[in-house]
GROMACS .gro file of C-alpha atoms in nm:
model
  250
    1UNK     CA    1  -2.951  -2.636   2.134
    2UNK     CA    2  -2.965  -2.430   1.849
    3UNK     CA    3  -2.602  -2.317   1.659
    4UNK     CA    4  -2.506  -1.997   1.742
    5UNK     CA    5  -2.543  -1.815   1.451
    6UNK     CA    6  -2.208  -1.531   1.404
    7UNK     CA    7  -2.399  -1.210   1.342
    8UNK     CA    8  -2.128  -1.075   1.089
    9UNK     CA    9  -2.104  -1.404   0.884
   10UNK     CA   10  -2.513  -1.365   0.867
   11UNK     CA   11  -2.503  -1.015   0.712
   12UNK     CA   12  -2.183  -1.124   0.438
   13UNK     CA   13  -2.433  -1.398   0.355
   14UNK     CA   14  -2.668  -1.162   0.281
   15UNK     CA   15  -2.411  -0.986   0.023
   16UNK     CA   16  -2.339  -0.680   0.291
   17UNK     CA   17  -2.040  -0.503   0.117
   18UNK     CA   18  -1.727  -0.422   0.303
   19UNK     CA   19  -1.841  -0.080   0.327
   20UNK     CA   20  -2.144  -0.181   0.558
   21UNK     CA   21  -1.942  -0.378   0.823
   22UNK     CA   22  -1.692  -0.111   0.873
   23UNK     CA   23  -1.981   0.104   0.935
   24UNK     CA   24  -2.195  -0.175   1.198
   25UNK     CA   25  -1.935  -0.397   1.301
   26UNK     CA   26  -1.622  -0.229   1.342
   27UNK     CA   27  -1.537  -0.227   1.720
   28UNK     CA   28  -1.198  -0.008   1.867
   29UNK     CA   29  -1.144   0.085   1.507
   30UNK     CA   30  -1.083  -0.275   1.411
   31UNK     CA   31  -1.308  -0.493   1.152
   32UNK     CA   32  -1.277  -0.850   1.222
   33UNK     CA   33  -1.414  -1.072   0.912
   34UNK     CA   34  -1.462  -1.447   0.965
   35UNK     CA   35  -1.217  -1.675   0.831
   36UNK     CA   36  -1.348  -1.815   0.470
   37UNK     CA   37  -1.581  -1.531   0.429
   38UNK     CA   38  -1.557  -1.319   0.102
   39UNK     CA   39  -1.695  -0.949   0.078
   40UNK     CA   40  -1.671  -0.686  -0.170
   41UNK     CA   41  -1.606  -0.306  -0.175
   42UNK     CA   42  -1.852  -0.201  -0.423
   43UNK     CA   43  -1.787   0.165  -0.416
   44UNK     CA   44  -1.496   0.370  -0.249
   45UNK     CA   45  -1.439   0.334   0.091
   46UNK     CA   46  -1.350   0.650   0.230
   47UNK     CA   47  -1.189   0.605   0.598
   48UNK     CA   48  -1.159   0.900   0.852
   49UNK     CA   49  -1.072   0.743   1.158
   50UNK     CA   50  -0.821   0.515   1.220
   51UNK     CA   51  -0.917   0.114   1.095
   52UNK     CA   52  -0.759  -0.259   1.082
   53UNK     CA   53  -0.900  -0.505   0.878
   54UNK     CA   54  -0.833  -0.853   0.953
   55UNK     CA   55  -0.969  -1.205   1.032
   56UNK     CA   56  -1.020  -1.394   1.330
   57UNK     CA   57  -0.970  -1.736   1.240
   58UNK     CA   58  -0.731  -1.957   1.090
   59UNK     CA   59  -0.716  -1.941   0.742
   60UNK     CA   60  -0.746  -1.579   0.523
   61UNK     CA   61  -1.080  -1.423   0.463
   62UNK     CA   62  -1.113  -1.273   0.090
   63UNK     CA   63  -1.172  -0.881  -0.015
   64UNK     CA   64  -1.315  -0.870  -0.385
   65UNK     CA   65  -1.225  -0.535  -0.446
   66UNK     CA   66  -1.429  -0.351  -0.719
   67UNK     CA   67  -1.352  -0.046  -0.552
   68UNK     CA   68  -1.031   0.099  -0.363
   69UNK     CA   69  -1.010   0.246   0.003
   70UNK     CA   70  -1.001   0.631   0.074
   71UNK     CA   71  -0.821   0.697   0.408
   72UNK     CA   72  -0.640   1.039   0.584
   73UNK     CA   73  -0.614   0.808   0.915
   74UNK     CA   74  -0.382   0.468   1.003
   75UNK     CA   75  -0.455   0.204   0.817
   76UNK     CA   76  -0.411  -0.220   0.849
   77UNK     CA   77  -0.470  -0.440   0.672
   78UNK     CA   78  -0.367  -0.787   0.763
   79UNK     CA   79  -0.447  -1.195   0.716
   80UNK     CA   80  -0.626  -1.117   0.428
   81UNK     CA   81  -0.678  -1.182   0.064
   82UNK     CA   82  -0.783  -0.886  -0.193
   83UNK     CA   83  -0.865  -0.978  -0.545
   84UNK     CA   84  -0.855  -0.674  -0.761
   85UNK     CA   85  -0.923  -0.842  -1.127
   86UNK     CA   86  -1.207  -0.574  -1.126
   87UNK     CA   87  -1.049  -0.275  -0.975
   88UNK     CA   88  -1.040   0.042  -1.154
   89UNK     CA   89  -0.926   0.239  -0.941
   90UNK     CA   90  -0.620   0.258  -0.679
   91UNK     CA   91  -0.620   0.025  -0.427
   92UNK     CA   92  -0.495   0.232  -0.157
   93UNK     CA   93  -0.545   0.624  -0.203
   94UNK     CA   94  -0.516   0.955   0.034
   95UNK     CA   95  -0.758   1.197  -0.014
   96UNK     CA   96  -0.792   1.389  -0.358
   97UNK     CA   97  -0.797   1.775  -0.130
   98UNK     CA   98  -0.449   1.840   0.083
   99UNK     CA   99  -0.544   1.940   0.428
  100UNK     CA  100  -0.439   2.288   0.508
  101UNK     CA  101  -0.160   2.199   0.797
  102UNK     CA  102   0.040   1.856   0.797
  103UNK     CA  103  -0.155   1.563   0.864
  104UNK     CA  104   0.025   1.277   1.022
  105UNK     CA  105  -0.050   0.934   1.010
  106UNK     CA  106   0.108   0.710   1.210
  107UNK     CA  107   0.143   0.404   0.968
  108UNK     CA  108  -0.002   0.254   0.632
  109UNK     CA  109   0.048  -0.159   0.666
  110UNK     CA  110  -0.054  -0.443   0.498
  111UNK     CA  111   0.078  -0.766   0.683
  112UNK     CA  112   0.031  -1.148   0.561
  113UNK     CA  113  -0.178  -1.014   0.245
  114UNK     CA  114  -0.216  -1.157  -0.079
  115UNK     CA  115  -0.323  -0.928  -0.380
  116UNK     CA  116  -0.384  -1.068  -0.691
  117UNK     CA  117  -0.466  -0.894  -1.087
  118UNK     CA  118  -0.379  -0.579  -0.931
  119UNK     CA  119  -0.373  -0.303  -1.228
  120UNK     CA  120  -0.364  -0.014  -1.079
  121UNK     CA  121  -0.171   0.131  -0.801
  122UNK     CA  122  -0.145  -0.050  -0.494
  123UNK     CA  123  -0.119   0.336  -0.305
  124UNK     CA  124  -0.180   0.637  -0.418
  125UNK     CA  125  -0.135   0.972  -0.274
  126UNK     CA  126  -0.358   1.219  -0.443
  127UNK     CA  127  -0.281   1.499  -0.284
  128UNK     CA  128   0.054   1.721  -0.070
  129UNK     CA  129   0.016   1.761   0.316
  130UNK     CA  130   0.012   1.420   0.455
  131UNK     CA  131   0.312   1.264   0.609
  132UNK     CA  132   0.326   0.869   0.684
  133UNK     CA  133   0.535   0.771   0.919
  134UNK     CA  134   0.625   0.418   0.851
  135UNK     CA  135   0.442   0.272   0.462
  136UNK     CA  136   0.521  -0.127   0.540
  137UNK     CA  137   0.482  -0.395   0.305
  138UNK     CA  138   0.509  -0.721   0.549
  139UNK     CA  139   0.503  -1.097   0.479
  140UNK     CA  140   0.281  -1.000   0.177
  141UNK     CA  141   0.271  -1.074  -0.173
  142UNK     CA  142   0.172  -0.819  -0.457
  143UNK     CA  143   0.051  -0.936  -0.816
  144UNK     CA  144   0.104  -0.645  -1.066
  145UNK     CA  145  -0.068  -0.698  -1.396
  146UNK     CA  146  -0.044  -0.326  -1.570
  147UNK     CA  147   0.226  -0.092  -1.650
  148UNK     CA  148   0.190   0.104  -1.292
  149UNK     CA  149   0.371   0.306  -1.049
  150UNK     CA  150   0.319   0.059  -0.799
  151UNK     CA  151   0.361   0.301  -0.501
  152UNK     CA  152   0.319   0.624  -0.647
  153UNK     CA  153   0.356   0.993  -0.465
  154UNK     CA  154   0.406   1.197  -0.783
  155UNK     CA  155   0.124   1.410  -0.659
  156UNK     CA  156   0.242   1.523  -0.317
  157UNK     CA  157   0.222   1.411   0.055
  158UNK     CA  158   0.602   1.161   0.170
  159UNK     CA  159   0.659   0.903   0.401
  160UNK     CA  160   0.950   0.865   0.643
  161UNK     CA  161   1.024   0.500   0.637
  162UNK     CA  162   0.920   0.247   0.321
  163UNK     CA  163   0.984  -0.064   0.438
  164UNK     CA  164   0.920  -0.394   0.252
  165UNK     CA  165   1.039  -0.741   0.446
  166UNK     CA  166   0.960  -1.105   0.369
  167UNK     CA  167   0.761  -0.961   0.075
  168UNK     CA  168   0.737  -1.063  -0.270
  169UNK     CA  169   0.640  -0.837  -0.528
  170UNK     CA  170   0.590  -0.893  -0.900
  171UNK     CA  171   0.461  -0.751  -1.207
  172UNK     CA  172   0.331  -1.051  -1.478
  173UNK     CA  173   0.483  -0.852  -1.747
  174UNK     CA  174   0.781  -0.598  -1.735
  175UNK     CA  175   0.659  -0.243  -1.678
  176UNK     CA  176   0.832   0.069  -1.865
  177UNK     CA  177   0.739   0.274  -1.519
  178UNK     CA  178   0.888   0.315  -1.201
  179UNK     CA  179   0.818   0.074  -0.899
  180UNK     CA  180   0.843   0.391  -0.630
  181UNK     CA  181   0.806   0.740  -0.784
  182UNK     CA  182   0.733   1.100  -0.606
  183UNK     CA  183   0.866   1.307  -0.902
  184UNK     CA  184   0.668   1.601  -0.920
  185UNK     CA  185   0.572   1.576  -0.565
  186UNK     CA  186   0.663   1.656  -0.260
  187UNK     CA  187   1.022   1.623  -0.096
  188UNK     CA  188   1.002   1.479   0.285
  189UNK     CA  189   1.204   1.844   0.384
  190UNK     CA  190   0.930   1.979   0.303
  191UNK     CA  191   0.703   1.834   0.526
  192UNK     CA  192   0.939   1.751   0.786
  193UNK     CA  193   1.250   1.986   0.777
  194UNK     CA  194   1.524   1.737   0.968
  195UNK     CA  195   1.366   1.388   0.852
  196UNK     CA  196   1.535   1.098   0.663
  197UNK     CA  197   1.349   0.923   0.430
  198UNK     CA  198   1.454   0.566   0.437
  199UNK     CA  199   1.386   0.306   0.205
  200UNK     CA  200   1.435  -0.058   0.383
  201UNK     CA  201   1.365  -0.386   0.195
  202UNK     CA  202   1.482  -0.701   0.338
  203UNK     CA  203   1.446  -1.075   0.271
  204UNK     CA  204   1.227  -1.007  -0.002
  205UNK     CA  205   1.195  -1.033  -0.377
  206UNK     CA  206   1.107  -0.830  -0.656
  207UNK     CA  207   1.073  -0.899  -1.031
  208UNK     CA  208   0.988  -0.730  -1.386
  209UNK     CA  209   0.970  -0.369  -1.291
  210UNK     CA  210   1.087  -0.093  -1.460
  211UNK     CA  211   1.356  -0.304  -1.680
  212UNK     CA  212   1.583  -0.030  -1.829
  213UNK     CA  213   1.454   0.228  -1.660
  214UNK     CA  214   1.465   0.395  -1.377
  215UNK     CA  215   1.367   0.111  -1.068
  216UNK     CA  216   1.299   0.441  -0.861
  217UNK     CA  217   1.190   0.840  -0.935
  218UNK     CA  218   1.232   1.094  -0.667
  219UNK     CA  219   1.117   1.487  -0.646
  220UNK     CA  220   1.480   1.527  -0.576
  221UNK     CA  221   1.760   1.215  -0.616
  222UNK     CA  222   2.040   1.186  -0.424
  223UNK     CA  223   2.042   1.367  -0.112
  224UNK     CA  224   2.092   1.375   0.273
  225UNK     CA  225   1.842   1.273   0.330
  226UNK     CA  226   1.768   1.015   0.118
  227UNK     CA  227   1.871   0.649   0.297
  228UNK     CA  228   1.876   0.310   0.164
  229UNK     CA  229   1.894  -0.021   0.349
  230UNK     CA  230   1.865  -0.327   0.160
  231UNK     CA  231   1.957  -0.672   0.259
  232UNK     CA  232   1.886  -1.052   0.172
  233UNK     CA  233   1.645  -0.971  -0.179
  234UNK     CA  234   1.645  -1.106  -0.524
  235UNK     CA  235   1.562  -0.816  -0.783
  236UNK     CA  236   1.514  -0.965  -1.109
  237UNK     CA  237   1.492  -0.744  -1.436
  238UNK     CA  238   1.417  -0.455  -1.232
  239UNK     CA  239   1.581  -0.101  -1.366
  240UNK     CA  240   1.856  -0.056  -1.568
  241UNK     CA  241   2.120  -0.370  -1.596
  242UNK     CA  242   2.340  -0.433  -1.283
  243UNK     CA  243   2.204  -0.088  -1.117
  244UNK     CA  244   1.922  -0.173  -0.900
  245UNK     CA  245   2.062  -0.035  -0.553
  246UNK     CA  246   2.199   0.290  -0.772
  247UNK     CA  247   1.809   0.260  -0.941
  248UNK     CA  248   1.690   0.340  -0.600
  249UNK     CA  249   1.895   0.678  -0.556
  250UNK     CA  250   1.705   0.758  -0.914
   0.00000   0.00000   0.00000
């Protein structure tokens, strides 16, 4: 018998970009890639419907990532690699024109990833009028190699719940900027007049940002509705000395 040949694996082979399976092979707005495989996003990927990314094997499959992802919908992305040594742009962005009513989007999540030479930010909202629900960092690790807002709001749209658990983040150098920032942007009341916006990071550890500085920067520190959880980390030369949890409130 002949070996059944995996029609995905066939086209990566055949240097399809990332861009190309989301548009032929994504099925119930989820892209599987096989385990192994490597694929690039050679220009933006702009998203309008909801999408996971993932593999379905053992083992990660790899996202060269020359270019960063566009999306106003849900967003996973999980079991994966991205190498971003080349990326010049955000990783993760909302789109650059604010939608005339609230959008809402149910969750941003990346979930057993592993970034590496990231130098830009890993999300980006470009633009006020988007609310996320839940922005979760999960069982991930994030390599920061610039001086970057790492998650950075400063030009509008909020999200409800941050939450960052079994993660390790770290910048190879100490940056002068905040790790979280919406200064300038848009306060969750705004978008969502009785919310709390909670910041939750557990077992996790983060290193070498914003080392005298301010760890976070808000549109408006220390309010109601402004909540912090944080249990089980290691911060290491992260904002000013000794004021890491206080960092958070700005």
């Amino acid at each position: 018998p002949q070996p059944v040949v995996d029609p995905i694996a066939e086209v990566i082979e055949n240097g399809a970009t990332l861009n190309d399976l989301v548009a032929n092979f994504a099925k119930d707005n989820t892209l599987s890639l096989p385990a192994g495989s490597s694929v690039e996003i050679k220009d933006t990927l702009t998203l309008d419907a909801p999408l996971t990314i993932t593999c379905n094997g053992d083992g990660p499959a790899t996202i060269v990532a020359k270019a960063g992802i566009v999306t106003s919908k849900n967003l996973t992305i999980k079991d994966l690699t991205i190498v971003a040594t080349d990326l010049e742009s955000n990783l993760i962005s909302l789109p650059s024109e604010a939608p005339t009513e609230t959008n809402e989007i149910e969750a941003i999540t990346l979930d057993n990833v592993k970034i590496t030479g990231l130098g830009k930010a890993l999300f980006y909202s470009a633009a006020k009028m988007n609310l996320i629900q839940d922005f979760n960092i999960l069982n991930s690790i994030v390599e920061i190699v610039k001086d970057v807002t790492v998650i950075d709001f400063t030009k509008g749209s909020s999200a409800v719940n941050l939450n960052v658990d079994k993660s390790t983040i770290y910048a190879t150098t100490t940056t002068t900027k905040s790790m979280y920032s919406s200064q300038s942007g848009q306060k969750l009341t705004e978008l969502l007049s009785d919310g709390i916006q909670t910041f939750k990071f557990a077992n996790s550890t983060i290193y070498n940002f914003a080392k005298t500085k301010n760890f976070f920067s808000h549109r408006q520190s220390n309010q109601k509705w402004l909540a912090y959880d944080v249990q089980g980390c290691i911060f290491v030369d992260c904002g000013k000395s000794g004021q890491v949890i206080k960092g958070m409130n700005g």
